[in-house]
């Protein structure tokens, strides 16, 4: 019997697939659709207060994926925390994720403290792949700021915590980032968020309004970068820090490659937005078929076992 069961932070999940934070999760109704699908769990990025996000048009499907500058539209932390606490009562056998984005380092700690002081018993993700400080890069590109935030967070936050990362492109940055992350009791890193500041043009015009057309690139465009990040951190992180793979997952083969690179769970973003929640069942069936053909019964049979030329 082929199984897609997995574990993150000591919690078990019947399916290794889930939604990427920010996709199909604006409202409780959207989250419920994901929860009731074949996905193993759900996640949602929340800010401290509700946000309308950037002006439209801010998202466009393009031939190999998508470009967006959404601006973090969401209902605010209290909305999603209330929902998750209700789920914990009705579905105590399942574990859910909550992804947080602070718009400043101070706001980040307010969010973490709110979760710490709540009854939430799931897994928290801190999104370090959004710009926070004017004139500074995304937090996870600024190792000094990353250390400052994590140093502070782990003085009071003792629930399971992981971080969502932007893509890194240089071997030296993999080395430097892993050295930082290995200092902390992180449960996972999530690789990767969209590739920032891309542009797509139709005729003579950009296709999204914010930032004069600059936006995050997702979908098939980013799978090679995502796979490289998953595997690079697998090679460098302490074994206690797991990896979640995100980027370019449209098929069972895509999910298989993420797991081969050592992803313990696999998130689906652009393809979920394009195809709806039925994608979880299709990708699950395709992944199981690949595993059965290769004689693999469980993810551990091939997880992290990418082959190299000798």
PDB file of C-alpha atoms in Angstrom:
ATOM      1  CA  UNK A   1       0.000   0.000   0.000  1.00  0.00           C
ATOM      2  CA  UNK A   2       1.518   3.316  -1.094  1.00  0.00           C
ATOM      3  CA  UNK A   3       1.316   6.011   1.589  1.00  0.00           C
ATOM      4  CA  UNK A   4       1.775   9.796   1.403  1.00  0.00           C
ATOM      5  CA  UNK A   5       1.932  10.148   5.186  1.00  0.00           C
ATOM      6  CA  UNK A   6       4.539  12.509   6.575  1.00  0.00           C
ATOM      7  CA  UNK A   7       5.613  14.324   9.720  1.00  0.00           C
ATOM      8  CA  UNK A   8       6.581  17.923  10.475  1.00  0.00           C
ATOM      9  CA  UNK A   9       7.645  19.081  13.935  1.00  0.00           C
ATOM     10  CA  UNK A  10       6.567  15.740  15.371  1.00  0.00           C
ATOM     11  CA  UNK A  11       3.009  16.055  14.021  1.00  0.00           C
ATOM     12  CA  UNK A  12       1.653  13.464  11.574  1.00  0.00           C
ATOM     13  CA  UNK A  13      -0.225  14.213   8.354  1.00  0.00           C
ATOM     14  CA  UNK A  14      -2.039  11.709   6.121  1.00  0.00           C
ATOM     15  CA  UNK A  15      -0.995  13.574   2.970  1.00  0.00           C
ATOM     16  CA  UNK A  16       2.211  15.502   2.293  1.00  0.00           C
ATOM     17  CA  UNK A  17       0.437  18.099   0.101  1.00  0.00           C
ATOM     18  CA  UNK A  18      -0.989  21.418   1.302  1.00  0.00           C
ATOM     19  CA  UNK A  19      -1.792  24.896   0.030  1.00  0.00           C
ATOM     20  CA  UNK A  20       0.819  27.630  -0.082  1.00  0.00           C
ATOM     21  CA  UNK A  21       0.009  30.483   2.299  1.00  0.00           C
ATOM     22  CA  UNK A  22      -1.745  33.280   0.462  1.00  0.00           C
ATOM     23  CA  UNK A  23      -3.571  31.050  -2.039  1.00  0.00           C
ATOM     24  CA  UNK A  24      -7.240  30.016  -1.686  1.00  0.00           C
ATOM     25  CA  UNK A  25      -7.254  31.057   1.957  1.00  0.00           C
ATOM     26  CA  UNK A  26      -8.619  34.587   2.230  1.00  0.00           C
ATOM     27  CA  UNK A  27     -11.884  33.573   3.882  1.00  0.00           C
ATOM     28  CA  UNK A  28     -13.055  30.765   6.127  1.00  0.00           C
ATOM     29  CA  UNK A  29     -15.034  29.452   3.156  1.00  0.00           C
ATOM     30  CA  UNK A  30     -11.879  29.150   1.031  1.00  0.00           C
ATOM     31  CA  UNK A  31      -9.960  27.563   3.893  1.00  0.00           C
ATOM     32  CA  UNK A  32     -12.769  25.075   4.434  1.00  0.00           C
ATOM     33  CA  UNK A  33     -12.634  24.058   0.766  1.00  0.00           C
ATOM     34  CA  UNK A  34      -8.926  23.257   1.142  1.00  0.00           C
ATOM     35  CA  UNK A  35      -9.468  21.501   4.471  1.00  0.00           C
ATOM     36  CA  UNK A  36     -12.177  19.279   3.000  1.00  0.00           C
ATOM     37  CA  UNK A  37     -10.035  18.390  -0.034  1.00  0.00           C
ATOM     38  CA  UNK A  38      -7.344  15.712  -0.236  1.00  0.00           C
ATOM     39  CA  UNK A  39      -4.750  18.130   1.178  1.00  0.00           C
ATOM     40  CA  UNK A  40      -3.013  17.011   4.337  1.00  0.00           C
ATOM     41  CA  UNK A  41      -3.551  20.335   6.096  1.00  0.00           C
ATOM     42  CA  UNK A  42      -4.087  24.069   5.539  1.00  0.00           C
ATOM     43  CA  UNK A  43      -2.143  27.288   6.078  1.00  0.00           C
ATOM     44  CA  UNK A  44      -2.807  31.027   5.838  1.00  0.00           C
ATOM     45  CA  UNK A  45      -0.604  34.112   6.063  1.00  0.00           C
ATOM     46  CA  UNK A  46      -1.976  36.673   8.516  1.00  0.00           C
ATOM     47  CA  UNK A  47      -0.907  40.217   9.363  1.00  0.00           C
ATOM     48  CA  UNK A  48      -1.692  42.002  12.617  1.00  0.00           C
ATOM     49  CA  UNK A  49      -4.655  43.921  11.192  1.00  0.00           C
ATOM     50  CA  UNK A  50      -6.848  43.355   8.120  1.00  0.00           C
ATOM     51  CA  UNK A  51      -5.413  44.479   4.776  1.00  0.00           C
ATOM     52  CA  UNK A  52      -7.131  45.155   1.465  1.00  0.00           C
ATOM     53  CA  UNK A  53      -3.894  44.555  -0.423  1.00  0.00           C
ATOM     54  CA  UNK A  54      -2.630  46.346  -3.497  1.00  0.00           C
ATOM     55  CA  UNK A  55      -4.860  47.883  -6.191  1.00  0.00           C
ATOM     56  CA  UNK A  56      -6.118  45.734  -9.060  1.00  0.00           C
ATOM     57  CA  UNK A  57      -4.986  44.299 -11.356  1.00  0.00           C
ATOM     58  CA  UNK A  58      -2.456  42.679  -9.034  1.00  0.00           C
ATOM     59  CA  UNK A  59      -2.392  39.067 -10.280  1.00  0.00           C
ATOM     60  CA  UNK A  60      -2.093  37.563 -13.753  1.00  0.00           C
ATOM     61  CA  UNK A  61      -1.785  33.993 -14.971  1.00  0.00           C
ATOM     62  CA  UNK A  62       0.944  33.800 -17.617  1.00  0.00           C
ATOM     63  CA  UNK A  63       2.032  30.898 -19.868  1.00  0.00           C
ATOM     64  CA  UNK A  64       4.344  29.146 -17.368  1.00  0.00           C
ATOM     65  CA  UNK A  65       2.927  30.368 -14.105  1.00  0.00           C
ATOM     66  CA  UNK A  66       1.908  33.704 -12.634  1.00  0.00           C
ATOM     67  CA  UNK A  67       3.005  37.179 -11.646  1.00  0.00           C
ATOM     68  CA  UNK A  68       1.524  38.975  -8.661  1.00  0.00           C
ATOM     69  CA  UNK A  69       1.868  41.900  -6.309  1.00  0.00           C
ATOM     70  CA  UNK A  70      -0.999  41.080  -3.998  1.00  0.00           C
ATOM     71  CA  UNK A  71       0.058  43.209  -1.037  1.00  0.00           C
ATOM     72  CA  UNK A  72      -0.876  40.612   1.595  1.00  0.00           C
ATOM     73  CA  UNK A  73      -4.690  40.901   1.499  1.00  0.00           C
ATOM     74  CA  UNK A  74      -6.101  39.130   4.557  1.00  0.00           C
ATOM     75  CA  UNK A  75      -8.608  39.467   7.376  1.00  0.00           C
ATOM     76  CA  UNK A  76      -6.059  39.914  10.180  1.00  0.00           C
ATOM     77  CA  UNK A  77      -4.636  37.541  12.766  1.00  0.00           C
ATOM     78  CA  UNK A  78      -7.701  37.441  15.045  1.00  0.00           C
ATOM     79  CA  UNK A  79      -9.960  36.224  12.216  1.00  0.00           C
ATOM     80  CA  UNK A  80      -7.735  33.252  11.366  1.00  0.00           C
ATOM     81  CA  UNK A  81      -6.756  32.467  14.938  1.00  0.00           C
ATOM     82  CA  UNK A  82     -10.422  32.257  15.939  1.00  0.00           C
ATOM     83  CA  UNK A  83     -11.069  29.918  13.009  1.00  0.00           C
ATOM     84  CA  UNK A  84      -8.138  27.659  13.885  1.00  0.00           C
ATOM     85  CA  UNK A  85      -9.111  27.489  17.548  1.00  0.00           C
ATOM     86  CA  UNK A  86     -12.600  26.411  16.482  1.00  0.00           C
ATOM     87  CA  UNK A  87     -11.082  23.758  14.197  1.00  0.00           C
ATOM     88  CA  UNK A  88      -8.984  22.428  17.051  1.00  0.00           C
ATOM     89  CA  UNK A  89     -12.178  21.751  18.983  1.00  0.00           C
ATOM     90  CA  UNK A  90     -14.000  20.049  16.113  1.00  0.00           C
ATOM     91  CA  UNK A  91     -10.974  18.255  14.571  1.00  0.00           C
ATOM     92  CA  UNK A  92      -8.571  17.501  17.447  1.00  0.00           C
ATOM     93  CA  UNK A  93      -6.936  14.722  15.430  1.00  0.00           C
ATOM     94  CA  UNK A  94      -5.612  17.133  12.787  1.00  0.00           C
ATOM     95  CA  UNK A  95      -2.821  19.733  12.906  1.00  0.00           C
ATOM     96  CA  UNK A  96      -2.947  23.061  11.078  1.00  0.00           C
ATOM     97  CA  UNK A  97      -0.454  25.777  10.137  1.00  0.00           C
ATOM     98  CA  UNK A  98      -0.622  29.518  10.765  1.00  0.00           C
ATOM     99  CA  UNK A  99       1.768  31.742   8.795  1.00  0.00           C
ATOM    100  CA  UNK A 100       2.560  35.214  10.149  1.00  0.00           C
ATOM    101  CA  UNK A 101       3.897  38.362   8.486  1.00  0.00           C
ATOM    102  CA  UNK A 102       4.842  41.407  10.510  1.00  0.00           C
ATOM    103  CA  UNK A 103       5.174  44.696   8.645  1.00  0.00           C
ATOM    104  CA  UNK A 104       7.988  45.646  11.016  1.00  0.00           C
ATOM    105  CA  UNK A 105      10.189  43.696  13.435  1.00  0.00           C
ATOM    106  CA  UNK A 106       8.126  45.065  16.324  1.00  0.00           C
ATOM    107  CA  UNK A 107       4.885  43.953  14.714  1.00  0.00           C
ATOM    108  CA  UNK A 108       6.394  40.520  14.115  1.00  0.00           C
ATOM    109  CA  UNK A 109       6.847  40.057  17.851  1.00  0.00           C
ATOM    110  CA  UNK A 110       3.330  41.269  18.625  1.00  0.00           C
ATOM    111  CA  UNK A 111       2.024  38.558  16.285  1.00  0.00           C
ATOM    112  CA  UNK A 112       4.225  35.857  17.786  1.00  0.00           C
ATOM    113  CA  UNK A 113       3.281  36.864  21.320  1.00  0.00           C
ATOM    114  CA  UNK A 114      -0.399  36.745  20.406  1.00  0.00           C
ATOM    115  CA  UNK A 115      -0.008  33.171  19.127  1.00  0.00           C
ATOM    116  CA  UNK A 116       2.171  32.209  22.103  1.00  0.00           C
ATOM    117  CA  UNK A 117      -0.487  33.420  24.534  1.00  0.00           C
ATOM    118  CA  UNK A 118      -3.346  31.774  22.631  1.00  0.00           C
ATOM    119  CA  UNK A 119      -4.596  28.215  22.751  1.00  0.00           C
ATOM    120  CA  UNK A 120      -3.291  27.473  19.258  1.00  0.00           C
ATOM    121  CA  UNK A 121      -1.506  24.113  19.362  1.00  0.00           C
ATOM    122  CA  UNK A 122      -0.574  23.755  15.694  1.00  0.00           C
ATOM    123  CA  UNK A 123       2.517  24.828  13.754  1.00  0.00           C
ATOM    124  CA  UNK A 124       3.483  28.476  13.310  1.00  0.00           C
ATOM    125  CA  UNK A 125       5.366  29.777  10.287  1.00  0.00           C
ATOM    126  CA  UNK A 126       7.120  33.133  10.337  1.00  0.00           C
ATOM    127  CA  UNK A 127       7.315  34.616   6.855  1.00  0.00           C
ATOM    128  CA  UNK A 128      10.760  36.169   6.422  1.00  0.00           C
ATOM    129  CA  UNK A 129      10.344  36.669   2.676  1.00  0.00           C
ATOM    130  CA  UNK A 130       8.454  39.950   2.608  1.00  0.00           C
ATOM    131  CA  UNK A 131      10.071  43.426   2.748  1.00  0.00           C
ATOM    132  CA  UNK A 132       9.680  44.979   6.194  1.00  0.00           C
ATOM    133  CA  UNK A 133      12.004  47.965   6.488  1.00  0.00           C
ATOM    134  CA  UNK A 134      12.318  50.766   3.943  1.00  0.00           C
ATOM    135  CA  UNK A 135      15.682  50.583   2.238  1.00  0.00           C
ATOM    136  CA  UNK A 136      16.284  47.018   3.455  1.00  0.00           C
ATOM    137  CA  UNK A 137      15.915  43.793   1.461  1.00  0.00           C
ATOM    138  CA  UNK A 138      13.549  40.971   2.336  1.00  0.00           C
ATOM    139  CA  UNK A 139      14.312  39.988   5.921  1.00  0.00           C
ATOM    140  CA  UNK A 140      15.868  36.614   5.110  1.00  0.00           C
ATOM    141  CA  UNK A 141      18.337  38.349   2.770  1.00  0.00           C
ATOM    142  CA  UNK A 142      19.442  40.509   5.713  1.00  0.00           C
ATOM    143  CA  UNK A 143      21.145  38.029   8.029  1.00  0.00           C
ATOM    144  CA  UNK A 144      21.733  40.597  10.782  1.00  0.00           C
ATOM    145  CA  UNK A 145      18.013  41.435  10.986  1.00  0.00           C
ATOM    146  CA  UNK A 146      17.102  37.744  10.744  1.00  0.00           C
ATOM    147  CA  UNK A 147      19.316  36.961  13.732  1.00  0.00           C
ATOM    148  CA  UNK A 148      17.879  39.879  15.703  1.00  0.00           C
ATOM    149  CA  UNK A 149      14.291  38.696  15.126  1.00  0.00           C
ATOM    150  CA  UNK A 150      15.005  35.038  15.900  1.00  0.00           C
ATOM    151  CA  UNK A 151      17.139  35.861  18.936  1.00  0.00           C
ATOM    152  CA  UNK A 152      14.236  37.807  20.365  1.00  0.00           C
ATOM    153  CA  UNK A 153      11.514  35.370  19.303  1.00  0.00           C
ATOM    154  CA  UNK A 154      13.062  32.369  21.000  1.00  0.00           C
ATOM    155  CA  UNK A 155      13.270  34.158  24.335  1.00  0.00           C
ATOM    156  CA  UNK A 156       9.492  33.745  24.679  1.00  0.00           C
ATOM    157  CA  UNK A 157       8.103  31.620  21.821  1.00  0.00           C
ATOM    158  CA  UNK A 158       8.198  27.912  22.677  1.00  0.00           C
ATOM    159  CA  UNK A 159       5.605  26.517  20.268  1.00  0.00           C
ATOM    160  CA  UNK A 160       6.684  24.752  17.035  1.00  0.00           C
ATOM    161  CA  UNK A 161       8.072  27.444  14.716  1.00  0.00           C
ATOM    162  CA  UNK A 162       9.418  27.435  11.169  1.00  0.00           C
ATOM    163  CA  UNK A 163      10.319  30.145   8.665  1.00  0.00           C
ATOM    164  CA  UNK A 164       9.301  30.864   5.078  1.00  0.00           C
ATOM    165  CA  UNK A 165      12.198  31.915   2.882  1.00  0.00           C
ATOM    166  CA  UNK A 166      12.733  33.793  -0.349  1.00  0.00           C
ATOM    167  CA  UNK A 167      14.834  32.012  -2.981  1.00  0.00           C
ATOM    168  CA  UNK A 168      18.598  32.195  -2.621  1.00  0.00           C
ATOM    169  CA  UNK A 169      20.738  32.122  -5.748  1.00  0.00           C
ATOM    170  CA  UNK A 170      24.343  31.960  -4.548  1.00  0.00           C
ATOM    171  CA  UNK A 171      26.145  29.092  -2.823  1.00  0.00           C
ATOM    172  CA  UNK A 172      27.701  31.529  -0.348  1.00  0.00           C
ATOM    173  CA  UNK A 173      24.224  32.661   0.664  1.00  0.00           C
ATOM    174  CA  UNK A 174      23.103  29.074   1.271  1.00  0.00           C
ATOM    175  CA  UNK A 175      26.131  28.625   3.517  1.00  0.00           C
ATOM    176  CA  UNK A 176      25.571  31.893   5.390  1.00  0.00           C
ATOM    177  CA  UNK A 177      21.822  31.386   5.820  1.00  0.00           C
ATOM    178  CA  UNK A 178      22.170  27.808   7.054  1.00  0.00           C
ATOM    179  CA  UNK A 179      24.792  28.902   9.580  1.00  0.00           C
ATOM    180  CA  UNK A 180      22.275  31.386  10.987  1.00  0.00           C
ATOM    181  CA  UNK A 181      19.302  29.011  10.987  1.00  0.00           C
ATOM    182  CA  UNK A 182      21.250  26.207  12.663  1.00  0.00           C
ATOM    183  CA  UNK A 183      21.639  28.403  15.749  1.00  0.00           C
ATOM    184  CA  UNK A 184      17.932  28.168  16.551  1.00  0.00           C
ATOM    185  CA  UNK A 185      15.399  25.427  17.456  1.00  0.00           C
ATOM    186  CA  UNK A 186      13.519  25.880  14.188  1.00  0.00           C
ATOM    187  CA  UNK A 187      11.280  23.011  13.117  1.00  0.00           C
ATOM    188  CA  UNK A 188      11.414  23.713   9.372  1.00  0.00           C
ATOM    189  CA  UNK A 189      12.295  26.099   6.577  1.00  0.00           C
ATOM    190  CA  UNK A 190       9.868  26.613   3.694  1.00  0.00           C
ATOM    191  CA  UNK A 191      11.579  26.945   0.283  1.00  0.00           C
ATOM    192  CA  UNK A 192      10.598  29.082  -1.563  1.00  0.00           C
ATOM    193  CA  UNK A 193       8.379  32.122  -1.807  1.00  0.00           C
ATOM    194  CA  UNK A 194       7.943  33.646  -5.268  1.00  0.00           C
ATOM    195  CA  UNK A 195      10.939  35.073  -7.104  1.00  0.00           C
ATOM    196  CA  UNK A 196      10.630  38.783  -6.470  1.00  0.00           C
ATOM    197  CA  UNK A 197      10.587  41.696  -8.877  1.00  0.00           C
ATOM    198  CA  UNK A 198       9.884  39.944 -12.129  1.00  0.00           C
ATOM    199  CA  UNK A 199       7.998  41.534 -14.994  1.00  0.00           C
ATOM    200  CA  UNK A 200       5.643  40.255 -17.690  1.00  0.00           C
ATOM    201  CA  UNK A 201       4.721  42.306 -20.750  1.00  0.00           C
ATOM    202  CA  UNK A 202       1.834  41.983 -23.196  1.00  0.00           C
ATOM    203  CA  UNK A 203       2.015  44.102 -26.342  1.00  0.00           C
ATOM    204  CA  UNK A 204       3.603  47.278 -24.924  1.00  0.00           C
ATOM    205  CA  UNK A 205       2.290  47.170 -21.357  1.00  0.00           C
ATOM    206  CA  UNK A 206       2.936  45.512 -18.018  1.00  0.00           C
ATOM    207  CA  UNK A 207       0.093  43.280 -16.827  1.00  0.00           C
ATOM    208  CA  UNK A 208      -0.237  44.280 -13.161  1.00  0.00           C
ATOM    209  CA  UNK A 209      -0.725  47.734 -11.646  1.00  0.00           C
ATOM    210  CA  UNK A 210       1.400  47.817  -8.426  1.00  0.00           C
ATOM    211  CA  UNK A 211       5.046  48.901  -8.583  1.00  0.00           C
ATOM    212  CA  UNK A 212       4.759  49.704 -12.307  1.00  0.00           C
ATOM    213  CA  UNK A 213       4.437  46.025 -13.152  1.00  0.00           C
ATOM    214  CA  UNK A 214       7.077  44.495 -10.889  1.00  0.00           C
ATOM    215  CA  UNK A 215       5.798  41.379  -9.112  1.00  0.00           C
ATOM    216  CA  UNK A 216       6.574  37.975  -7.711  1.00  0.00           C
ATOM    217  CA  UNK A 217       6.962  35.142 -10.221  1.00  0.00           C
ATOM    218  CA  UNK A 218       5.438  31.745  -9.434  1.00  0.00           C
ATOM    219  CA  UNK A 219       4.563  28.499 -11.160  1.00  0.00           C
ATOM    220  CA  UNK A 220       6.669  26.438 -13.534  1.00  0.00           C
ATOM    221  CA  UNK A 221       9.142  29.308 -13.928  1.00  0.00           C
ATOM    222  CA  UNK A 222      10.458  28.801 -10.411  1.00  0.00           C
ATOM    223  CA  UNK A 223      10.553  25.017  -9.956  1.00  0.00           C
ATOM    224  CA  UNK A 224      14.297  24.626 -10.726  1.00  0.00           C
ATOM    225  CA  UNK A 225      15.103  27.387  -8.232  1.00  0.00           C
ATOM    226  CA  UNK A 226      12.789  25.892  -5.612  1.00  0.00           C
ATOM    227  CA  UNK A 227      14.288  22.408  -5.996  1.00  0.00           C
ATOM    228  CA  UNK A 228      17.805  23.819  -5.663  1.00  0.00           C
ATOM    229  CA  UNK A 229      16.860  25.662  -2.478  1.00  0.00           C
ATOM    230  CA  UNK A 230      15.191  22.597  -0.958  1.00  0.00           C
ATOM    231  CA  UNK A 231      18.214  20.430  -1.632  1.00  0.00           C
ATOM    232  CA  UNK A 232      20.790  23.054  -0.662  1.00  0.00           C
ATOM    233  CA  UNK A 233      19.237  23.472   2.768  1.00  0.00           C
ATOM    234  CA  UNK A 234      18.862  19.705   3.178  1.00  0.00           C
ATOM    235  CA  UNK A 235      22.620  19.484   2.668  1.00  0.00           C
ATOM    236  CA  UNK A 236      23.401  22.263   5.169  1.00  0.00           C
ATOM    237  CA  UNK A 237      20.805  22.308   7.933  1.00  0.00           C
ATOM    238  CA  UNK A 238      20.861  20.344  11.152  1.00  0.00           C
ATOM    239  CA  UNK A 239      18.755  17.175  10.629  1.00  0.00           C
ATOM    240  CA  UNK A 240      16.292  18.451  13.245  1.00  0.00           C
ATOM    241  CA  UNK A 241      15.243  21.246  10.826  1.00  0.00           C
ATOM    242  CA  UNK A 242      12.983  19.859   8.106  1.00  0.00           C
ATOM    243  CA  UNK A 243      12.245  21.389   4.711  1.00  0.00           C
ATOM    244  CA  UNK A 244       8.895  22.207   3.096  1.00  0.00           C
ATOM    245  CA  UNK A 245       9.088  22.441  -0.696  1.00  0.00           C
ATOM    246  CA  UNK A 246       7.114  25.129  -2.534  1.00  0.00           C
ATOM    247  CA  UNK A 247       7.359  26.209  -6.157  1.00  0.00           C
ATOM    248  CA  UNK A 248       6.201  24.947  -9.529  1.00  0.00           C
ATOM    249  CA  UNK A 249       4.103  21.993  -8.373  1.00  0.00           C
ATOM    250  CA  UNK A 250       1.524  21.096 -11.009  1.00  0.00           C
ATOM    251  CA  UNK A 251       1.850  17.302 -11.124  1.00  0.00           C
ATOM    252  CA  UNK A 252       2.776  14.227  -9.155  1.00  0.00           C
ATOM    253  CA  UNK A 253       6.170  14.313 -10.849  1.00  0.00           C
ATOM    254  CA  UNK A 254       6.770  17.855  -9.565  1.00  0.00           C
ATOM    255  CA  UNK A 255       5.901  16.780  -6.010  1.00  0.00           C
ATOM    256  CA  UNK A 256       8.101  13.681  -6.390  1.00  0.00           C
ATOM    257  CA  UNK A 257      11.090  15.858  -7.314  1.00  0.00           C
ATOM    258  CA  UNK A 258      10.584  18.119  -4.292  1.00  0.00           C
ATOM    259  CA  UNK A 259      10.515  15.085  -1.989  1.00  0.00           C
ATOM    260  CA  UNK A 260      13.538  13.582  -3.761  1.00  0.00           C
ATOM    261  CA  UNK A 261      15.346  16.818  -2.857  1.00  0.00           C
ATOM    262  CA  UNK A 262      14.240  16.225   0.772  1.00  0.00           C
ATOM    263  CA  UNK A 263      10.944  18.075   1.163  1.00  0.00           C
ATOM    264  CA  UNK A 264       8.919  16.608   4.029  1.00  0.00           C
ATOM    265  CA  UNK A 265       5.797  18.403   2.802  1.00  0.00           C
ATOM    266  CA  UNK A 266       4.978  20.039  -0.531  1.00  0.00           C
ATOM    267  CA  UNK A 267       2.899  23.187  -0.982  1.00  0.00           C
ATOM    268  CA  UNK A 268       0.903  24.097  -4.085  1.00  0.00           C
ATOM    269  CA  UNK A 269       0.327  27.767  -4.928  1.00  0.00           C
ATOM    270  CA  UNK A 270      -0.090  29.011  -8.501  1.00  0.00           C
ATOM    271  CA  UNK A 271      -1.534  25.721  -9.757  1.00  0.00           C
ATOM    272  CA  UNK A 272      -4.061  25.686  -6.903  1.00  0.00           C
ATOM    273  CA  UNK A 273      -5.159  29.195  -7.837  1.00  0.00           C
ATOM    274  CA  UNK A 274      -5.515  28.140 -11.467  1.00  0.00           C
ATOM    275  CA  UNK A 275      -7.111  24.713 -11.064  1.00  0.00           C
ATOM    276  CA  UNK A 276      -8.888  24.708  -7.696  1.00  0.00           C
ATOM    277  CA  UNK A 277      -8.786  22.290  -4.777  1.00  0.00           C
ATOM    278  CA  UNK A 278      -9.295  19.176  -6.919  1.00  0.00           C
ATOM    279  CA  UNK A 279      -5.600  19.473  -7.785  1.00  0.00           C
ATOM    280  CA  UNK A 280      -4.710  17.876  -4.457  1.00  0.00           C
ATOM    281  CA  UNK A 281      -6.440  14.611  -5.369  1.00  0.00           C
ATOM    282  CA  UNK A 282      -4.947  14.550  -8.870  1.00  0.00           C
ATOM    283  CA  UNK A 283      -1.398  15.250  -7.727  1.00  0.00           C
ATOM    284  CA  UNK A 284      -1.784  12.690  -4.923  1.00  0.00           C
ATOM    285  CA  UNK A 285      -2.867   9.987  -7.367  1.00  0.00           C
ATOM    286  CA  UNK A 286      -0.059  10.839  -9.780  1.00  0.00           C
ATOM    287  CA  UNK A 287       2.526  10.796  -6.991  1.00  0.00           C
ATOM    288  CA  UNK A 288       1.272   7.434  -5.729  1.00  0.00           C
ATOM    289  CA  UNK A 289       1.448   6.024  -9.257  1.00  0.00           C
ATOM    290  CA  UNK A 290       5.079   7.104  -9.606  1.00  0.00           C
ATOM    291  CA  UNK A 291       5.922   5.600  -6.229  1.00  0.00           C
ATOM    292  CA  UNK A 292       4.186   2.320  -7.068  1.00  0.00           C
ATOM    293  CA  UNK A 293       6.010   2.091 -10.408  1.00  0.00           C
ATOM    294  CA  UNK A 294       9.340   2.551  -8.633  1.00  0.00           C
ATOM    295  CA  UNK A 295       8.506   0.178  -5.794  1.00  0.00           C
ATOM    296  CA  UNK A 296       8.332   2.879  -3.112  1.00  0.00           C
ATOM    297  CA  UNK A 297       5.755   2.348  -0.369  1.00  0.00           C
ATOM    298  CA  UNK A 298       6.422   5.478   1.690  1.00  0.00           C
ATOM    299  CA  UNK A 299       8.047   8.873   1.254  1.00  0.00           C
ATOM    300  CA  UNK A 300      11.089   7.887   3.320  1.00  0.00           C
ATOM    301  CA  UNK A 301      11.988   5.322   0.631  1.00  0.00           C
ATOM    302  CA  UNK A 302      13.167   8.125  -1.666  1.00  0.00           C
ATOM    303  CA  UNK A 303      13.077  11.349   0.371  1.00  0.00           C
ATOM    304  CA  UNK A 304      16.402  13.185   0.110  1.00  0.00           C
ATOM    305  CA  UNK A 305      17.921  10.460  -2.085  1.00  0.00           C
ATOM    306  CA  UNK A 306      18.648  12.557  -5.149  1.00  0.00           C
ATOM    307  CA  UNK A 307      21.321  10.909  -7.251  1.00  0.00           C
ATOM    308  CA  UNK A 308      24.447  12.666  -8.546  1.00  0.00           C
ATOM    309  CA  UNK A 309      26.951  11.828 -11.252  1.00  0.00           C
ATOM    310  CA  UNK A 310      30.028  10.047  -9.838  1.00  0.00           C
TER     311      UNK A 310
END
